[in-house]
XYZ file of N, CA, C and O in Angstrom:
584
model
N 1.036 -1.156 -0.098
C -0.123 -0.038 0.015
C 0.710 1.220 -0.003
O 0.888 2.205 -0.866
N 2.011 1.178 0.734
C 2.650 2.813 1.209
C 3.718 2.672 -0.023
O 3.862 3.711 -0.729
N 3.995 1.280 -0.485
C 4.900 1.321 -1.968
C 4.037 1.907 -3.064
O 4.769 2.750 -4.013
N 2.761 1.638 -3.253
C 2.112 1.989 -4.518
C 1.639 3.696 -4.054
O 1.814 4.052 -5.292
N 1.501 4.049 -3.195
C 1.730 5.361 -2.900
C 2.876 6.110 -3.368
O 2.731 7.248 -3.885
N 4.074 5.768 -2.947
C 5.145 6.405 -3.343
C 5.461 6.150 -4.844
O 5.658 7.401 -5.417
N 4.933 5.148 -5.553
C 4.956 5.085 -6.766
C 4.207 6.112 -7.625
O 4.656 6.813 -8.492
N 2.958 6.280 -7.191
C 1.925 7.271 -7.664
C 2.709 8.649 -7.514
O 2.686 9.460 -8.587
N 3.180 9.016 -6.460
C 3.677 10.311 -6.462
C 4.935 10.444 -7.244
O 4.915 11.776 -7.602
N 5.730 9.373 -7.287
C 6.961 9.720 -8.196
C 6.527 9.952 -9.637
O 7.080 10.768 -10.341
N 5.290 9.214 -10.020
C 4.765 9.390 -11.490
C 4.213 10.440 -11.640
O 4.667 11.196 -12.642
N 3.539 11.206 -10.937
C 3.112 12.603 -10.755
C 4.179 13.409 -10.967
O 4.080 14.468 -11.785
N 5.197 13.479 -10.080
C 6.494 14.358 -10.517
C 6.824 14.178 -11.460
O 7.353 15.137 -12.156
N 7.203 13.000 -12.200
C 8.015 12.898 -13.479
C 6.985 13.297 -14.545
O 7.559 14.238 -15.707
N 5.632 13.204 -14.491
C 4.669 14.035 -15.566
C 4.909 15.290 -15.344
O 4.529 15.846 -16.455
N 4.742 16.055 -14.329
C 4.675 17.338 -14.407
C 6.015 18.195 -15.008
O 6.197 19.156 -15.211
N 7.269 17.401 -14.506
C 8.484 17.847 -15.002
C 8.756 17.299 -16.375
O 9.813 18.190 -16.812
N 8.283 16.553 -17.069
C 8.496 16.199 -18.454
C 8.373 17.055 -19.413
O 9.374 17.031 -20.562
N 7.672 18.042 -19.253
C 7.335 19.150 -20.399
C 8.498 20.101 -20.360
O 8.710 20.848 -21.445
N 9.408 20.180 -19.283
C 10.418 21.194 -19.259
C 11.349 20.970 -20.256
O 12.014 22.119 -20.728
N 11.545 19.802 -20.680
C 12.582 19.735 -21.608
C 12.433 20.148 -23.152
O 13.219 20.660 -23.799
N 11.145 20.505 -23.446
C 10.657 20.970 -24.602
C 10.706 22.697 -24.454
O 10.632 23.318 -25.601
N 10.592 23.097 -23.489
C 10.642 24.621 -23.167
C 11.727 24.883 -23.997
O 11.939 26.128 -24.791
N 13.021 24.525 -23.513
C 14.490 25.250 -24.315
C 14.234 25.289 -25.971
O 14.754 26.313 -26.460
N 13.920 24.234 -26.444
C 13.834 24.076 -27.994
C 12.674 25.291 -28.426
O 12.702 26.056 -29.440
N 11.717 25.026 -27.611
C 10.545 26.144 -28.013
C 10.966 27.689 -27.874
O 10.772 28.425 -28.936
N 11.681 27.749 -26.846
C 12.314 29.324 -26.971
C 13.262 29.615 -27.761
O 13.288 30.524 -28.354
N 14.177 28.837 -28.088
C 15.048 28.873 -29.025
C 14.658 29.211 -30.575
O 14.877 29.963 -31.142
N 13.563 28.412 -30.727
C 12.678 28.586 -32.266
C 12.340 29.902 -32.170
O 12.286 30.571 -33.180
N 11.322 30.215 -31.007
C 10.923 31.771 -30.795
C 11.969 33.072 -31.200
O 11.538 33.871 -31.783
N 13.089 32.778 -30.530
C 14.189 33.612 -30.676
C 14.536 33.748 -32.207
O 15.056 34.798 -32.535
N 14.761 32.535 -32.662
C 15.148 32.496 -34.105
C 14.440 33.273 -34.899
O 14.950 33.768 -36.147
N 13.130 33.312 -34.801
C 12.323 34.131 -35.449
C 11.996 35.773 -35.409
O 11.882 36.356 -36.218
N 12.948 36.100 -34.301
C 12.843 37.477 -34.273
C 13.866 38.097 -35.637
O 15.066 37.525 -35.825
N 13.316 39.138 -36.241
C 13.983 39.464 -37.601
C 14.822 40.792 -37.244
O 15.748 41.399 -38.105
N 14.509 41.320 -35.835
C 15.425 42.349 -35.532
C 16.735 42.331 -34.922
O 17.621 43.263 -34.839
N 16.997 40.985 -34.706
C 18.429 40.717 -33.864
C 19.281 40.744 -35.374
O 19.155 39.897 -36.244
N 20.343 41.135 -35.022
C 21.626 40.882 -35.937
C 21.855 39.500 -36.126
O 22.474 38.882 -34.902
N 22.082 39.011 -37.056
C 22.712 37.478 -37.187
C 24.077 37.574 -37.877
O 24.329 38.266 -38.840
N 25.121 37.003 -37.060
C 26.426 37.117 -37.515
C 26.975 35.788 -37.684
O 26.788 35.048 -36.974
N 27.666 35.726 -38.718
C 28.509 34.594 -38.799
C 30.002 34.758 -39.180
O 30.277 35.588 -39.827
N 30.721 33.926 -38.606
C 32.093 34.152 -38.665
C 32.889 32.798 -39.185
O 32.561 31.748 -38.810
N 33.500 32.956 -40.158
C 34.208 31.959 -40.872
C 35.885 32.152 -40.810
O 36.449 33.108 -41.159
N 36.641 31.246 -40.077
C 37.907 31.515 -40.148
C 38.693 30.169 -40.697
O 38.408 29.039 -40.424
N 39.695 30.628 -41.369
C 40.320 29.437 -42.160
C 41.704 29.629 -42.289
O 42.276 30.794 -42.482
N 42.527 28.499 -41.719
C 43.975 28.671 -41.319
C 44.683 27.460 -42.192
O 43.890 26.198 -41.942
N 45.561 27.479 -42.988
C 46.037 26.428 -43.603
C 48.168 26.641 -43.417
O 48.205 28.007 -43.356
N 48.488 25.592 -43.307
C 50.148 25.812 -43.399
C 50.576 24.309 -44.169
O 49.923 23.509 -44.097
N 51.822 24.597 -44.899
C 52.363 23.616 -45.536
C 53.781 23.577 -45.276
O 54.375 24.796 -45.338
N 54.602 22.468 -44.942
C 56.116 22.413 -45.025
C 56.171 21.340 -46.031
O 55.684 20.107 -46.184
N 57.528 21.488 -46.628
C 57.984 20.516 -47.733
C 59.622 20.766 -47.669
O 60.192 21.722 -47.610
N 60.151 19.620 -47.841
C 61.729 19.379 -47.586
C 62.211 18.662 -48.881
O 61.237 17.718 -49.178
N 62.987 19.153 -49.668
C 63.652 18.535 -50.712
C 65.015 18.339 -50.612
O 65.765 19.123 -50.329
N 65.697 17.242 -50.776
C 67.078 16.845 -50.745
C 67.593 16.512 -51.995
O 66.893 15.927 -52.875
N 68.681 16.811 -52.089
C 69.234 16.642 -53.361
C 68.789 17.478 -54.457
O 68.271 18.431 -54.247
N 68.818 17.378 -55.785
C 68.439 18.085 -56.785
C 69.534 19.208 -57.188
O 70.851 19.089 -56.658
N 69.265 20.035 -58.310
C 70.451 20.744 -58.852
C 70.553 22.091 -58.137
O 72.026 22.284 -57.801
N 69.831 22.319 -57.078
C 70.117 23.663 -56.085
C 70.587 23.070 -54.821
O 70.965 23.913 -53.903
N 70.766 21.936 -54.417
C 70.908 21.331 -53.107
C 69.640 21.171 -52.300
O 68.539 20.949 -52.728
N 69.846 21.270 -51.101
C 68.528 20.876 -50.147
C 67.846 22.340 -50.232
O 68.202 23.281 -50.271
N 66.718 21.692 -50.172
C 65.880 23.076 -49.953
C 64.640 22.831 -49.217
O 64.208 21.728 -49.108
N 63.946 23.798 -48.525
C 63.226 23.622 -47.370
C 62.258 24.884 -47.463
O 62.729 26.029 -47.676
N 60.944 24.634 -47.671
C 59.885 25.477 -47.850
C 58.542 25.208 -47.217
O 58.348 24.408 -46.413
N 58.156 26.522 -46.470
C 57.426 26.709 -45.394
C 56.316 27.746 -45.656
O 56.731 28.815 -46.270
N 55.112 27.608 -45.729
C 54.226 28.721 -45.916
C 52.768 28.397 -45.167
O 52.430 27.415 -45.032
N 52.069 29.502 -44.821
C 51.097 29.445 -44.016
C 50.005 30.646 -44.406
O 50.635 31.769 -44.820
N 48.910 30.451 -44.546
C 48.001 31.424 -44.801
C 46.758 31.619 -43.884
O 46.565 30.550 -42.959
N 46.095 32.763 -43.704
C 45.071 32.825 -42.841
C 44.057 33.760 -43.087
O 44.574 34.697 -43.808
N 42.801 33.522 -43.213
C 42.033 34.347 -43.602
C 40.340 34.014 -42.888
O 40.086 33.004 -42.121
N 39.991 35.290 -42.423
C 38.603 35.451 -41.480
C 37.751 36.363 -42.436
O 38.053 37.382 -42.766
N 36.512 35.701 -42.256
C 35.150 36.466 -42.968
C 34.182 36.586 -41.826
O 33.764 35.395 -41.353
N 33.610 37.623 -41.754
C 32.455 37.958 -40.833
C 31.454 38.386 -41.592
O 31.676 39.431 -42.217
N 30.077 37.915 -41.440
C 29.188 38.660 -42.155
C 28.085 38.675 -41.293
O 27.629 38.138 -40.262
N 27.501 39.971 -41.286
C 26.598 40.437 -40.361
C 25.157 40.714 -41.189
O 25.391 41.539 -41.917
N 24.157 40.176 -40.828
C 22.920 40.749 -41.601
C 21.808 41.078 -40.499
O 21.716 40.777 -39.790
N 20.984 42.058 -40.842
C 19.875 42.616 -40.270
C 18.801 42.710 -41.711
O 18.788 43.593 -42.347
N 17.635 41.903 -41.054
C 16.461 42.132 -41.866
C 15.703 42.994 -41.476
O 15.544 43.136 -39.962
N 14.570 43.407 -42.055
C 13.551 44.140 -41.373
C 14.034 45.411 -40.870
O 13.185 46.115 -40.176
N 15.171 45.992 -41.097
C 15.681 47.376 -40.743
C 15.770 47.564 -39.218
O 15.625 48.604 -38.847
N 15.878 46.302 -38.569
C 16.023 46.356 -37.103
C 14.791 46.664 -36.509
O 14.593 46.991 -35.283
N 13.498 46.333 -37.133
C 12.278 47.032 -36.542
C 11.878 45.743 -35.723
O 11.919 44.651 -35.981
N 11.167 46.073 -34.486
C 11.106 44.967 -33.415
C 9.510 44.666 -33.755
O 8.478 45.478 -33.862
N 9.443 43.304 -34.019
C 8.073 42.935 -33.942
C 7.399 42.444 -32.564
O 7.727 41.450 -32.086
N 6.410 43.360 -32.183
C 5.871 42.996 -30.622
C 4.918 41.740 -30.664
O 5.193 41.158 -29.789
N 4.533 41.407 -31.752
C 3.822 39.706 -31.494
C 4.651 38.879 -31.240
O 4.369 38.001 -30.469
N 6.067 38.907 -31.876
C 7.112 37.649 -31.400
C 7.558 38.002 -30.050
O 7.798 37.014 -29.261
N 7.746 39.242 -29.395
C 8.116 39.633 -28.080
C 7.086 38.977 -27.189
O 7.367 38.180 -26.273
N 5.779 39.253 -27.519
C 4.705 38.810 -26.412
C 4.421 37.356 -26.585
O 4.210 36.735 -25.501
N 4.814 36.636 -28.053
C 4.772 35.304 -28.004
C 5.768 34.760 -27.101
O 5.653 33.679 -26.247
N 7.044 35.351 -26.935
C 8.341 34.794 -26.028
C 7.887 34.960 -24.837
O 8.068 33.982 -23.698
N 7.372 35.984 -24.286
C 6.791 36.360 -22.994
C 5.934 35.443 -22.655
O 5.744 34.860 -21.318
N 4.696 34.994 -23.231
C 3.914 34.012 -23.137
C 4.450 32.741 -22.928
O 4.031 31.942 -21.843
N 5.403 32.392 -23.414
C 6.215 31.074 -23.495
C 6.969 30.939 -22.033
O 6.836 29.858 -21.261
N 7.609 32.247 -21.771
C 8.124 32.170 -20.524
C 7.297 31.899 -19.289
O 7.507 31.175 -18.273
N 6.232 32.752 -19.354
C 5.262 32.768 -18.378
C 4.466 31.441 -18.026
O 4.054 31.074 -16.983
N 4.358 30.882 -19.330
C 3.670 29.608 -19.311
C 4.565 28.358 -18.462
O 4.195 27.779 -17.784
N 5.803 28.509 -18.874
C 6.746 27.705 -18.222
C 6.967 28.006 -16.630
O 6.900 26.840 -15.928
N 6.723 29.336 -16.543
C 7.093 29.759 -14.950
C 5.873 28.924 -14.224
O 5.890 28.355 -13.198
N 4.468 29.248 -14.686
C 3.316 28.499 -13.874
C 3.576 27.083 -13.941
O 3.033 26.494 -13.017
N 3.773 26.452 -15.011
C 4.010 24.930 -15.128
C 4.945 24.316 -14.179
O 4.670 23.726 -13.256
N 6.012 25.309 -13.654
C 6.995 24.797 -12.897
C 6.663 25.029 -11.384
O 6.827 24.275 -10.444
N 5.740 26.310 -11.149
C 5.433 26.532 -9.753
C 4.095 25.620 -9.384
O 4.090 24.910 -8.498
N 3.357 25.050 -10.269
C 2.511 24.001 -10.335
C 2.967 22.631 -9.942
O 2.645 22.092 -9.097
N 4.314 22.297 -10.728
C 4.755 21.281 -10.235
C 5.605 21.079 -8.957
O 5.628 20.364 -8.357
N 6.145 22.264 -8.552
C 6.686 22.272 -7.304
C 5.261 22.074 -6.083
O 5.770 21.617 -5.186
N 4.557 22.833 -6.455
C 3.126 22.873 -5.306
C 2.619 21.189 -5.427
O 2.361 20.300 -4.455
N 2.680 20.671 -6.429
C 2.260 19.055 -6.722
C 3.242 18.213 -5.885
O 2.824 17.376 -5.058
N 4.660 18.592 -5.886
C 5.493 17.996 -5.208
C 5.547 17.894 -3.852
O 5.930 16.968 -3.063
N 5.530 19.200 -3.299
C 5.213 19.328 -1.889
C 4.068 18.608 -1.352
O 3.843 18.340 -0.243
N 2.927 18.910 -2.068
C 1.619 17.963 -1.801
C 1.973 16.625 -1.419
O 1.460 15.899 -0.510
N 2.644 16.139 -2.542
C 2.900 14.739 -2.351
C 3.712 14.252 -1.343
O 3.670 13.235 -0.658
N 4.704 15.229 -0.806
C 5.841 15.114 0.062
C 4.804 15.077 1.442
O 5.147 13.921 2.049
N 4.072 15.878 1.630
C 3.019 16.037 2.930
C 2.383 14.670 2.793
O 2.121 13.925 4.120
N 1.868 14.273 1.811
C 0.937 12.712 1.856
C 1.742 11.750 2.314
O 1.357 11.024 2.901
N 2.932 11.813 1.595
C 3.782 10.779 2.154
C 4.107 10.647 3.495
O 4.140 9.389 4.037
N 4.526 11.875 3.976
C 4.885 11.908 5.519
C 3.582 11.365 6.378
O 3.827 10.831 7.391
N 2.488 11.921 5.966
C 1.122 11.847 6.706
C 0.891 10.200 6.766
O 0.872 9.670 7.598
N 1.028 9.518 5.502
C 0.975 7.999 5.633
C 2.181 7.215 6.160
O 1.797 6.299 6.727
N 3.302 7.746 6.252
C 4.418 7.271 6.925
C 4.114 7.277 8.360
O 4.282 6.285 9.247
N 3.456 8.401 8.978
C 3.326 8.611 10.643
C 2.094 7.579 10.595
O 2.185 6.887 11.888
N 1.309 7.890 9.899
C -0.137 6.755 10.269
C 0.340 5.269 10.208
O -0.236 4.500 10.937
N 1.272 4.994 9.488
C 1.586 3.521 9.075
C 2.768 3.201 9.837
O 3.395 2.101 9.492
N 3.275 4.070 10.775
C 4.564 3.497 11.318
C 4.915 2.404 12.210
O 5.659 1.586 12.115
N 3.787 2.275 13.037
C 3.791 0.758 13.576
C 3.728 -0.414 12.717
O 4.278 -1.249 13.185
N 3.087 -0.407 11.494
C 2.712 -1.324 10.648
C 4.337 -1.557 9.876
O 4.577 -2.558 9.698
N 4.831 -0.361 9.875
C 6.352 -0.565 9.036
C 7.184 -1.093 10.008
O 8.263 -1.816 9.760
N 7.153 -0.700 11.554
C 8.063 -1.077 12.141
C 7.829 -2.328 12.780
O 9.105 -3.109 12.950
N 7.005 -2.856 12.772
C 6.393 -4.338 13.238
C 5.343 -4.977 12.481
O 4.222 -4.851 12.645
N 5.742 -5.309 10.974
C 5.090 -5.890 10.167
C 4.121 -6.798 10.501
O 3.036 -7.183 10.115
N 4.498 -7.921 11.634
C 3.740 -8.923 11.783
C 2.987 -8.689 13.186
O 2.543 -9.533 13.818
N 2.874 -7.457 13.654
C 2.080 -7.254 14.914
C 3.191 -6.980 16.035
O 4.535 -7.490 16.130
N 2.708 -6.328 17.131
C 3.765 -5.949 18.451
C 3.787 -7.497 19.273
O 5.032 -7.573 19.957
N 2.943 -8.355 19.161
C 3.191 -9.697 19.785
C 4.282 -10.573 19.142
O 4.604 -11.401 20.067
N 4.607 -10.134 17.863
C 5.544 -11.284 17.318
C 6.905 -10.794 17.827
O 7.491 -9.854 17.604
N 7.558 -11.840 18.392
C 9.064 -11.492 18.516
C 9.959 -12.059 17.284
O 10.975 -11.455 17.457
N 9.720 -12.744 16.830
C 10.627 -13.281 15.616
C 12.001 -13.970 16.131
O 12.369 -13.269 16.947
N 12.025 -14.827 15.806
C 13.601 -15.666 15.951
C 13.587 -15.806 17.367
O 14.759 -16.106 17.983
N 12.497 -15.897 17.963
C 12.664 -16.126 19.656
C 13.314 -15.342 20.479
O 13.661 -15.310 21.582
N 13.677 -13.982 19.892
C 14.293 -12.892 20.601
C 13.596 -12.244 21.687
O 14.168 -11.383 22.379
N 12.228 -12.162 21.325
C 11.225 -11.311 21.809
C 11.210 -9.953 21.749
O 10.432 -9.375 22.112
N 12.044 -9.713 20.535
C 12.102 -8.261 20.308
C 11.774 -7.991 18.760
O 11.207 -8.937 18.183
N 11.921 -6.876 18.325
C 11.605 -6.836 16.999
C 12.257 -7.419 15.914
O 13.597 -7.630 16.273
N 11.924 -7.919 14.706
C 12.688 -8.560 13.891
C 13.158 -7.772 12.492
O 13.869 -8.283 11.833
N 12.950 -6.398 12.773
C 13.203 -5.492 11.625
C 14.767 -5.055 11.748
O 15.408 -5.165 12.991
N 15.512 -5.132 10.633
C 16.840 -5.092 10.531
C 17.093 -3.348 10.352
O 16.516 -2.744 9.566
N 17.726 -2.505 11.268
C 17.888 -1.017 11.079
C 19.519 -0.909 10.571
O 20.325 -1.452 11.095
């Protein structure tokens, strides 16, 4: 009975917290749709080569070369104009997650109180599962291992 209660409370907690993983991808998608944010991409290329030649008409020859290039692109579409609907959608997404997490916290706290209440009410049964009169193994005391 008590283990069934623990399992049910754990499942409630898991269910209420399972949606939080989707929040971050939804929020990232909402931010990607903002057209007023500057999008910057940076490309950096480095290359180097070494070569050694021995013998030959001019004698030993050693060549080293390296090159580096950096390219940075910044683009702003929509002229930097803020889309209020997208901002409100992001704020609504954040507010929804906040209320979901507060509800999950309250559910967990309620479950914790229920578990403690059941534990207190059933303490005698948990401590002496066969009753108070049962000594177990002839010792006259409790057979529970602590």
